[in-house]
Coordinates of C-alpha atoms in Angstrom, one line a residue:
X1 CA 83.7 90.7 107.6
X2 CA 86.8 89.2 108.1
X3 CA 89.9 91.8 107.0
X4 CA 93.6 90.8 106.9
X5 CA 95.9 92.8 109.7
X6 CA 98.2 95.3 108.6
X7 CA 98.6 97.4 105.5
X8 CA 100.8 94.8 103.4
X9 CA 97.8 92.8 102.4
X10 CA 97.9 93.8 98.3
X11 CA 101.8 93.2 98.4
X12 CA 101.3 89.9 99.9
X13 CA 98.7 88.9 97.8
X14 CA 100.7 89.8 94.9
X15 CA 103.7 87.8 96.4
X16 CA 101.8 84.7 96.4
X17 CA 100.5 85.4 92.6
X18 CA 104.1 85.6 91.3
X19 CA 105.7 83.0 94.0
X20 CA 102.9 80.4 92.7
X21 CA 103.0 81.3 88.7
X22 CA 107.1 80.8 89.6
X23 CA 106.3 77.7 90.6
X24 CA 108.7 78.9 93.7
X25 CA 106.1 78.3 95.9
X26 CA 103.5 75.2 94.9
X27 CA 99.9 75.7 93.7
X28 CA 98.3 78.8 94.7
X29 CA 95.9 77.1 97.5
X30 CA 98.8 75.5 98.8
X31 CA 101.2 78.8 98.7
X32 CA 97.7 80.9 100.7
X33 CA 97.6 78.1 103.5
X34 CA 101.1 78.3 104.2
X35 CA 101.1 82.3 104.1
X36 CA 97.9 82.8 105.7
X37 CA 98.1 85.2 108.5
X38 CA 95.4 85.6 111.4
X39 CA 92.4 88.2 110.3
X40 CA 90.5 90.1 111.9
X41 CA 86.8 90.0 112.1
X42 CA 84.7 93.4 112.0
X43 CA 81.3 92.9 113.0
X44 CA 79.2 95.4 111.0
X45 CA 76.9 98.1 113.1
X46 CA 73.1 97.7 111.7
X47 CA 72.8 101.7 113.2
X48 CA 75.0 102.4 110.8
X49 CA 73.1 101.0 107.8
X50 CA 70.5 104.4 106.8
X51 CA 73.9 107.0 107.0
X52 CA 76.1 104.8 104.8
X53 CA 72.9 104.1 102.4
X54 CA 72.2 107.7 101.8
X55 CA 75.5 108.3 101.1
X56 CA 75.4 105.8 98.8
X57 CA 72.4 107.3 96.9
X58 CA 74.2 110.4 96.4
X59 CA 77.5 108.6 94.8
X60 CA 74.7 107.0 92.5
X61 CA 73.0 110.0 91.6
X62 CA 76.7 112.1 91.6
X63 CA 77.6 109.1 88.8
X64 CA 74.6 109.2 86.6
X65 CA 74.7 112.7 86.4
X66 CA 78.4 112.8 84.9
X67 CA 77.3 109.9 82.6
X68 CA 74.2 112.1 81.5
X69 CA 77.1 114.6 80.6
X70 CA 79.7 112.5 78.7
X71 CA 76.2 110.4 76.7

């Protein structure tokens, strides 16, 4: 997985939306290349995989019991 550095990502992204609609900044694929910024890459941990799942299956069970209660 390869995740963009800092905590600015959703303000850049945005910045490029409106900077590209403007037309300040050239078509959107030409606005990202030139605004890209290095990511990082996070290699995911397979022993990780059966904790994560289960948790999973108890937000899924969590959810269709509050649907079962607003049905």
């Amino acid at each position: 997985v390869q995740v963009a550095h800092g905590a600015n990502w959703p303000a850049r992204g945005a910045a490029l939306l409106a900077g590209s609609g403007a037309g300040l900044l050239g078509d959107l694929p030409a606005a990202v290349a030139r605004w890209r910024q290095p990511v990082a890459t996070v290699e995911p941990d397979a022993g990780t995989a059966a904790h994560f799942a289960a948790l999973y299956a108890g937000y899924r069970a969590t959810v269709q019991h509050v649907v079962g209660l607003n049905a």
